[in-house]
XYZ file of C-alpha atoms in Angstrom:
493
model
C 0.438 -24.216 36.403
C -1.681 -27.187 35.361
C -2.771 -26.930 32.033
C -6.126 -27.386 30.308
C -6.638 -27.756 26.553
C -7.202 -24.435 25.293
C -10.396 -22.791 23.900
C -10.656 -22.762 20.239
C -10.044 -19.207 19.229
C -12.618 -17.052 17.388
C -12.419 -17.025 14.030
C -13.214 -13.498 13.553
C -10.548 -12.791 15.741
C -6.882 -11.972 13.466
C -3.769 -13.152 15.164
C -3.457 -13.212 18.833
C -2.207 -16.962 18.806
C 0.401 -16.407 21.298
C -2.247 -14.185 23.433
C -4.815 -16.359 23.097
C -3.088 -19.403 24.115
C -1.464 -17.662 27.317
C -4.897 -16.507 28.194
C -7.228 -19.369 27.888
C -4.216 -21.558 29.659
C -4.708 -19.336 32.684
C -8.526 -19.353 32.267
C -8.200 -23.273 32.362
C -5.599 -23.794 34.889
C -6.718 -27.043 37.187
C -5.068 -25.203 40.024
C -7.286 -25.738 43.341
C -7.041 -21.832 44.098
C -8.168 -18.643 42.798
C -5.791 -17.005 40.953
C -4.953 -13.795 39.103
C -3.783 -11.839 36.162
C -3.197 -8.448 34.768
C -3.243 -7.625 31.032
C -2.750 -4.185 29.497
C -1.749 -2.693 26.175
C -2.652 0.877 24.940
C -6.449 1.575 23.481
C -7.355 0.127 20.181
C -5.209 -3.059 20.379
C -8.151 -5.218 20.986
C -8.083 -6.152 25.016
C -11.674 -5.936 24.891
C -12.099 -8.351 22.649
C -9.657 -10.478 23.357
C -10.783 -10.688 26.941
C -14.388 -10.742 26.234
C -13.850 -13.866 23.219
C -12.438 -15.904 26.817
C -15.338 -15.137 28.640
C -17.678 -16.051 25.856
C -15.609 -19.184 25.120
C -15.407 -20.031 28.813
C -18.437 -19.216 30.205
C -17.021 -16.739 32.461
C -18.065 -13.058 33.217
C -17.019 -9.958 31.906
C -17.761 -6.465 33.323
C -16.419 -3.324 31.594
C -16.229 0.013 33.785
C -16.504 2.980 32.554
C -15.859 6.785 34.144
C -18.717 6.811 37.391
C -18.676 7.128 41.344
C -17.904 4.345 43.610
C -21.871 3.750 44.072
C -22.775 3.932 40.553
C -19.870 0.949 39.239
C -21.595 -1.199 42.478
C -24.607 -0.511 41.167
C -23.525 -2.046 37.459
C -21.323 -4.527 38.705
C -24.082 -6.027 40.870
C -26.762 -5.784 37.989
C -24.337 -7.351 35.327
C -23.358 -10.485 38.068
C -27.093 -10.675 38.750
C -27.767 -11.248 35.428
C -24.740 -13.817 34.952
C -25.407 -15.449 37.681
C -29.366 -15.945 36.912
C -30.593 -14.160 39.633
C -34.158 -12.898 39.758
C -32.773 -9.697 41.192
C -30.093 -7.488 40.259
C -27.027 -8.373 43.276
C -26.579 -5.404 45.355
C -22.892 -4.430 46.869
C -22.135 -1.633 49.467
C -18.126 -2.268 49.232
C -16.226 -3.404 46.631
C -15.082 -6.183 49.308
C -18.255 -8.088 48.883
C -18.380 -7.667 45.099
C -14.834 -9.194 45.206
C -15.455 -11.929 47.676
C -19.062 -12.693 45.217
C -16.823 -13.125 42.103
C -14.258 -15.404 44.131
C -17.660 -17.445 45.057
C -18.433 -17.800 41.301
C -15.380 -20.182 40.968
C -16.375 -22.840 43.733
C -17.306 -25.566 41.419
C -14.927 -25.180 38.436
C -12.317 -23.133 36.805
C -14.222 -19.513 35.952
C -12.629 -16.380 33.996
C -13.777 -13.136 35.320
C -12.838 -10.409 33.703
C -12.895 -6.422 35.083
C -11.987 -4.712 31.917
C -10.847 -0.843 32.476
C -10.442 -1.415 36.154
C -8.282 1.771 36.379
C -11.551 3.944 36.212
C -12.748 1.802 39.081
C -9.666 2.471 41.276
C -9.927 6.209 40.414
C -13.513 6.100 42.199
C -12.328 3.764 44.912
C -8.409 4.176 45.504
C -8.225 1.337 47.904
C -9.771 -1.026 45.259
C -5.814 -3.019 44.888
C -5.745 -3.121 48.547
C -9.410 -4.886 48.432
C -8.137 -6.976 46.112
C -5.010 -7.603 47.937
C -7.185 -8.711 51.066
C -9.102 -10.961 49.207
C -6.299 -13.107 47.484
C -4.514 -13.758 51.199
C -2.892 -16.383 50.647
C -4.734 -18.390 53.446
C -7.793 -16.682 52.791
C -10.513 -19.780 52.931
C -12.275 -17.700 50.102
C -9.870 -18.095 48.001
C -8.402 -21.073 48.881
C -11.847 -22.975 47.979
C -12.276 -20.957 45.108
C -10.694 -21.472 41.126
C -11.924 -17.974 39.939
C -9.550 -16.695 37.339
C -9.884 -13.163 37.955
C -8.293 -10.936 35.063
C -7.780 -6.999 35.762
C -7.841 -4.933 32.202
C -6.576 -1.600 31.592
C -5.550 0.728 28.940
C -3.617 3.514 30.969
C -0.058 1.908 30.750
C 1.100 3.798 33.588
C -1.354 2.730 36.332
C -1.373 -1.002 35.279
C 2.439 -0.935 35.270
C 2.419 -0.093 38.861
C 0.111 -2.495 40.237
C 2.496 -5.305 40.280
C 5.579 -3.021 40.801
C 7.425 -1.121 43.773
C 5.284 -1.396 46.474
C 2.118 -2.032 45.356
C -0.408 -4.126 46.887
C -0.819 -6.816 44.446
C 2.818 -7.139 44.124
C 2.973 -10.992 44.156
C -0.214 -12.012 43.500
C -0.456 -12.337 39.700
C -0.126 -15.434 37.888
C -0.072 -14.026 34.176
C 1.455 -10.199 33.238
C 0.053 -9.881 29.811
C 0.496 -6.413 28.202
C -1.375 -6.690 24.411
C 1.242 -5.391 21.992
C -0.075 -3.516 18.561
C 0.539 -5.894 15.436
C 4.314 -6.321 13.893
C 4.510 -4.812 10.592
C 4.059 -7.918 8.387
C 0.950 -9.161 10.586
C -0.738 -5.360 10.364
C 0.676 -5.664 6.359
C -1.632 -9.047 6.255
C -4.521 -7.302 8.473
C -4.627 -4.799 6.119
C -4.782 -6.761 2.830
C -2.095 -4.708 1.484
C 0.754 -7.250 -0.699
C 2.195 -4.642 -2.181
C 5.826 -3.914 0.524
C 6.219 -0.379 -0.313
C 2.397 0.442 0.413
C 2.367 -1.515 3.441
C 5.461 0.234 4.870
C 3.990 3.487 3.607
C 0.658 2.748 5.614
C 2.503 1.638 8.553
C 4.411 4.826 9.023
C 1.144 6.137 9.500
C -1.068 3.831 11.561
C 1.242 1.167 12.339
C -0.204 -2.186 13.834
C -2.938 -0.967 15.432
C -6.292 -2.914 14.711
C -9.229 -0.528 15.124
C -7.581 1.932 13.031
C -8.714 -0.114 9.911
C -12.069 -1.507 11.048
C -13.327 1.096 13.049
C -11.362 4.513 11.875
C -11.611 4.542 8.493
C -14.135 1.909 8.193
C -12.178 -0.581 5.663
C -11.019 2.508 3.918
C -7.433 0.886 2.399
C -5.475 2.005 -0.326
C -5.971 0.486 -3.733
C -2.129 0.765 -4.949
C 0.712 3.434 -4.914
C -0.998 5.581 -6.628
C -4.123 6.042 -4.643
C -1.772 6.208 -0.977
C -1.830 10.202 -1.588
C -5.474 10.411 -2.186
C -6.031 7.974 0.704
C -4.176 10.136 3.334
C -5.903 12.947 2.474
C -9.340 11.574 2.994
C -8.355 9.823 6.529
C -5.600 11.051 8.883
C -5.371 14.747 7.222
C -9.509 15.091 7.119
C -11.431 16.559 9.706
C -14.405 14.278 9.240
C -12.208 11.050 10.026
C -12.248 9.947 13.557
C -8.096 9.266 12.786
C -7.616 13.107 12.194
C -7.518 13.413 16.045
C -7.033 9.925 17.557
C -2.575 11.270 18.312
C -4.305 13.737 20.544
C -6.387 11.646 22.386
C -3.871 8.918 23.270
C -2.540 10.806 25.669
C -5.977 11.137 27.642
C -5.760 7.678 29.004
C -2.812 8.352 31.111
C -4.025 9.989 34.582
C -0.197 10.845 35.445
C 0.169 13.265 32.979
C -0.547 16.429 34.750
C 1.043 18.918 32.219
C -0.611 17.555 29.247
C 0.560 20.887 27.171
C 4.528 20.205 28.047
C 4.094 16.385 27.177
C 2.326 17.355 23.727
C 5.532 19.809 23.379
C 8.050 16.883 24.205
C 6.661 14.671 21.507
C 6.583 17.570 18.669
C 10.048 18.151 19.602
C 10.660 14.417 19.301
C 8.688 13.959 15.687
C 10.791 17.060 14.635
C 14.472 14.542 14.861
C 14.742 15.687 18.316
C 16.358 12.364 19.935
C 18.047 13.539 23.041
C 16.962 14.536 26.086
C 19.598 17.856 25.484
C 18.161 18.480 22.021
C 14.985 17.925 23.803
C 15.542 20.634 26.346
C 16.964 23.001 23.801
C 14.170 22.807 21.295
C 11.303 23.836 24.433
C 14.179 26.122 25.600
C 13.899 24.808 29.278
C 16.438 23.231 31.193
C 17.172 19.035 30.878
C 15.637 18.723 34.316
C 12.323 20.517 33.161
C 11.864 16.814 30.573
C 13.286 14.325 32.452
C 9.989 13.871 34.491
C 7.901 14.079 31.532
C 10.292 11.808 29.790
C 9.824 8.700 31.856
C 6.141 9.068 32.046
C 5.793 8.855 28.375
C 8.040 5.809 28.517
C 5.733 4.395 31.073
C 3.088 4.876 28.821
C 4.570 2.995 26.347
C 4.288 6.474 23.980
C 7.910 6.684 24.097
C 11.329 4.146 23.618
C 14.774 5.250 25.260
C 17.522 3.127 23.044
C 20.776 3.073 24.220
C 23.909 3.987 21.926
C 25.683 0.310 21.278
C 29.104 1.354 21.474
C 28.009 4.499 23.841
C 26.398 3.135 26.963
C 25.880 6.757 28.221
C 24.489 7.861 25.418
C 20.647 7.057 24.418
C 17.819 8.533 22.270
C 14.342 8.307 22.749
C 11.851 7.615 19.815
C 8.227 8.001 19.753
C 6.937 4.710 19.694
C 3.269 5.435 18.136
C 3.528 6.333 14.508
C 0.416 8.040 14.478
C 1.555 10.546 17.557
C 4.597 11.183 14.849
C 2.744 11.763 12.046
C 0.427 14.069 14.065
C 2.696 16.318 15.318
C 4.967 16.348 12.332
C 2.524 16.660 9.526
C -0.921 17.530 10.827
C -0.649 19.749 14.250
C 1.723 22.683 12.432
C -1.418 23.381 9.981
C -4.327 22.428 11.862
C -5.898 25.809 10.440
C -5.748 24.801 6.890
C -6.510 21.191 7.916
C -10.090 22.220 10.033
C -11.275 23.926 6.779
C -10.834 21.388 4.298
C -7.580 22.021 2.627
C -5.539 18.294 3.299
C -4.562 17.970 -0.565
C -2.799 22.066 -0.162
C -1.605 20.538 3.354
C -0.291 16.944 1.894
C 1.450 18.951 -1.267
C 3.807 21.112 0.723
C 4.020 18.226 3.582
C 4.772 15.291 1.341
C 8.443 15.554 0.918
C 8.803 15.762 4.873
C 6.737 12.828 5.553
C 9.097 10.961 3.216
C 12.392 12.322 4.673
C 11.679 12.809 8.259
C 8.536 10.432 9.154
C 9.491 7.016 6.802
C 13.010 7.050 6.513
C 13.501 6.395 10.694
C 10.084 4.188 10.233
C 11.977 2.055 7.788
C 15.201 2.146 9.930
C 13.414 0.760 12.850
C 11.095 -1.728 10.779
C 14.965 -3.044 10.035
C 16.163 -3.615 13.491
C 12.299 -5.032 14.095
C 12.926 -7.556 10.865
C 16.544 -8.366 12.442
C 15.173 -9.538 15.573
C 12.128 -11.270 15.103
C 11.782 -12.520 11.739
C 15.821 -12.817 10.031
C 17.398 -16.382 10.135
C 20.455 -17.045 12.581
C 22.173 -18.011 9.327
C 21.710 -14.211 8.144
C 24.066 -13.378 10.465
C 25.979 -16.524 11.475
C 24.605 -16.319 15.071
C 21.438 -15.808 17.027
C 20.664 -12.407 17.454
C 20.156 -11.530 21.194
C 20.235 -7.596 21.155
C 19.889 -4.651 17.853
C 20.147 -1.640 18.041
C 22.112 1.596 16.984
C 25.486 2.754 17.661
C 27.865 5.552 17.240
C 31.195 5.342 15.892
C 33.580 7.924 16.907
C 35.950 8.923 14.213
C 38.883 11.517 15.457
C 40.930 11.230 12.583
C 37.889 13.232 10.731
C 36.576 14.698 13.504
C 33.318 13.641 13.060
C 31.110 10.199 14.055
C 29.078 8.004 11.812
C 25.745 6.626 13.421
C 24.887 3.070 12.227
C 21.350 2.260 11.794
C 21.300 -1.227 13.237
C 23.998 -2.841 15.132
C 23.406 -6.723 15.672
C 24.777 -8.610 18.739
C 24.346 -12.512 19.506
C 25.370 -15.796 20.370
C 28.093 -17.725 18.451
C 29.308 -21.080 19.638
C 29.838 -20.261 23.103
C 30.119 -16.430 23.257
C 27.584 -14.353 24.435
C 27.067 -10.467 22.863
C 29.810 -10.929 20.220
C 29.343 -8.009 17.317
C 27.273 -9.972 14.515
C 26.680 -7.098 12.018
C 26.627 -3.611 11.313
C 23.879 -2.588 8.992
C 22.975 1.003 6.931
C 19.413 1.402 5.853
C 18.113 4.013 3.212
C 14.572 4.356 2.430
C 14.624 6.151 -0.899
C 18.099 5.590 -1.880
C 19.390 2.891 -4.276
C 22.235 1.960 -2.359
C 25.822 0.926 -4.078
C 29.562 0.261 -3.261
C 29.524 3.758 -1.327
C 27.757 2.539 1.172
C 29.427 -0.627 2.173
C 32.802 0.928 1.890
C 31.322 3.153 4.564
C 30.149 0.323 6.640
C 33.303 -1.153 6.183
C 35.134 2.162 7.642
C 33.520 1.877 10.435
C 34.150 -2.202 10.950
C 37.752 -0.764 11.280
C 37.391 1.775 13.682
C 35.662 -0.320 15.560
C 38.512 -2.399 15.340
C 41.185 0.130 15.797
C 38.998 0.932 19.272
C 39.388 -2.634 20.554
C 36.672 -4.512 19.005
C 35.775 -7.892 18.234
C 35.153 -7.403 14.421
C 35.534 -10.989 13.502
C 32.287 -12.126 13.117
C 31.288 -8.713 11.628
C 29.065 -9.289 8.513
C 27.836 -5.974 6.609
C 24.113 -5.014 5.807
C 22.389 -2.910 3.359
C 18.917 -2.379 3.742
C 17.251 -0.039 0.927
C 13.693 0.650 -0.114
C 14.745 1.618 -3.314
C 17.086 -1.490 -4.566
C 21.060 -1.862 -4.939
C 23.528 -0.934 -8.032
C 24.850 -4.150 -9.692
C 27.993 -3.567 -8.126
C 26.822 -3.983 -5.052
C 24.572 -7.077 -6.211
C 27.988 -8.993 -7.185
C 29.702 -7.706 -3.922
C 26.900 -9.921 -2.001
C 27.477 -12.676 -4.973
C 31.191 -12.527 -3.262
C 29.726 -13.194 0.516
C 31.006 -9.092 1.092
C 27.567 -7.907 1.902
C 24.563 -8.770 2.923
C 21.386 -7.486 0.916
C 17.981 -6.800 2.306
C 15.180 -4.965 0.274
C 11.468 -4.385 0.828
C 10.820 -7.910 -0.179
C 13.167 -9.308 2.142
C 11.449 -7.625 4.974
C 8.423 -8.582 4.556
C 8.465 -11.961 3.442
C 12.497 -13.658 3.839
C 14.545 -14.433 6.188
């Protein structure tokens, strides 16, 4: 790919650098041929925008679908290009062949973005609509060979855009750029927030996470002023009826045509937000057999609703982990008194639910916010390698009869080895944590080692919300621990 100098972003647009770069590269490719692009991400991550800003910026054309019959988008489409274009009259299409053949003709003269956002609604109404596309990018099509349209396909269902470049789709091949729009890390949505203050911020994010419109457009700028107002501030957003977050986690789900069921997925991700993490414990919790949740298992992944992990010292062994805070928070906190919620009583609600958002919502929020801070943001000198793959692990103690689960497990590159153990790491969210705890992290160093381990390189991690005993301060003095508090997270390496 030839490259252009890219568009200047917005500057009412927050973040996105990486995104916006690989986009407006692709919208300015020199390339003598059409090419194209798919970019996804789930609602409310700010595709729209995003895609819209390079249209603006590159004086390309942007149609958003919406729900409607075959006829009706034609209708639309050809209106909208009419009015692009400069025509006196609205453009009028019978198939979607000739609206796709008049947006390759747009790009004739120079490099031209064209942007169908939501195009799975359009291929609901017209099911052949990849094929048409397919067609039309033929490789020695002449209409797309003397054409540099830059044709982007947008969609928010992560399940249908997924497919069309996998398998054996039709536009398998014929993509240029796979962009899928992720929600904002937890220091970026800290920053988008205006929050300084690395307690609130994680607090918040166990509740929203990173996505965008929940701040602008949910609760209208609504953020907490301190600590002491996070209480009050839940009550009057995601526990009150007239907040449009009080019922986003059940609407997520609506932009995923696959799910069929939608009453057994719902039940899958309770039992999940209830410290479900297997697909057994699964099972056992909706008291239907493991093949009854495998199905609706991998859709959810595919929707990007739900994470499998694999065990790191169990490669059979994996848990899955709702990936949407707000889905957890829904059906942990919110769904099991919905009665009390519709008629005004969030502060009753919040008082006996408080303790359980602490214990069961932010303490495996904080644990994966630590394997998040261990592979994007902690220095290889942290832990004396490059960090290639975290995760979390179960060691297998016999001699007690029991196992001990270790919340991040680090593996990387030193020198010339590839995957060697870097670190074992404990987190606790509300616990100031002392010599106990690395003695415990250090038991399990040697049953690792007793099992045939590389334990060399092992360096030990305690992550805590809530500080470390002095002891434990001078152990990391002595280079026998490594120390990583709220501060750390959010702001060190």
């Amino acid at each position: 790919m030839s490259r252009s100098p890219h568009l200047r972003k917005p500057p009412d647009m927050f973040a996105r650098d990486w995104e916006w770069s690989e986009l407006t590269a692709f919208a300015a490719d020199g390339g003598p041929e059409a090419t194209m692009a798919v970019v996804s991400g789930r609602r409310r991550q700010g595709k729209s925008f995003l895609l819209d800003s390079l249209a603006r910026a590159a004086g390309g054309f942007y149609f958003c679908a919406y729900e409607a019959t075959e006829a009706e988008s034609l209708r639309r489409f050809g209106e909208e290009l009419g009015q692009y274009a400069g025509s006196v009259a609205p453009m009028r299409f019978d198939r979607w062949e000739q609206a796709v053949d008049a947006l390759l003709a747009l790009g004739k003269e120079r490099p031209v973005p064209v942007v169908i956002d939501e195009f799975p609604y359009l291929a609901r109404a017209t099911p052949s609509l990849p094929s048409i596309v397919q067609v039309a990018y033929g490789p020695r099509r002449p209409e797309r060979l003397k054409s540099r349209t830059r044709l982007l396909l947008c969609g928010s269902s992560l399940s249908f855009m997924g497919k069309l470049l996998s398998g054996t789709s039709p536009l398998r091949g014929r993509a240029g750029l796979e962009l899928i729009v992720q929600p904002l890390d937890f220091r970026q949505a800290a920053a988008f927030w205006g929050i300084d203050d690395p307690r609130l911020a994680l607090l918040v994010h166990s509740v929203v996470g990173g996505t965008p419109a929940y701040r602008r457009e949910f609760v209208r700028d609504d953020v907490p002023e301190d600590l002491a107002d996070f209480d009050a501030w839940i009550c009057r957003t995601a526990l009150s009826p007239r907040s449009p977050l009080y019922r986003e986690a059940r609407y997520l789900l609506a932009d995923e045509s696959d799910l069929r069921d939608r009453a057994l997925y719902h039940s899958v991700l309770a039992a999940l937000a209830s410290g479900n993490a297997t697909a057994g414990r699964i099972a056992g919790c909706l008291e239907r057999p493991i093949s009854d949740i495998t199905h609706p298992l991998t859709v959810l992944q595919d929707c990007g609703l739900v994470r499998r992990e694999a065990d790191a010292f169990r490669k059979n062994r994996s848990v899955y982990r709702v990936a949407e805070p707000l889905i957890v928070f829904d059906h942990a906190i919110s769904r099991p008194k919905l009665p009390l919620l519709d008629r005004g009583r969030a502060e009753q609600v919040w008082a006996s639910s408080r303790a359980r958002f602490l214990s069961a919502i932010v303490g495996p929020h904080f644990e994966q916010t630590c394997r998040e801070w261990v592979a994007h943001f902690a220095a290889p000198d942290t832990f004396g390698g490059m960090p290639i793959d975290v995760s979390y692990g179960t060691v297998p103690d016999q001699a007690a009869r029991t196992s001990h689960e270790i919340d991040v497990v680090v593996r990387g590159a030193v020198g010339q080895d590839n995957g060697v153990l870097l670190a074992l790491g404990e987190a606790k969210w509300d616990q100031v944590m002392g010599l106990g705890h690395l003695e415990r992290l250090r038991h399990c160093a040697a049953l690792l080692a007793g099992r045939g381990a590389d334990t060399s390189a092992v360096r030990l991690v305690c992550f805590s919300g809530a500080g470390f005993t002095e002891d434990l301060k001078a152990a990391e003095a002595r280079a026998e621990v490594v120390l990583v508090d709220l501060k750390r997270l959010y702001e060190g390496e």
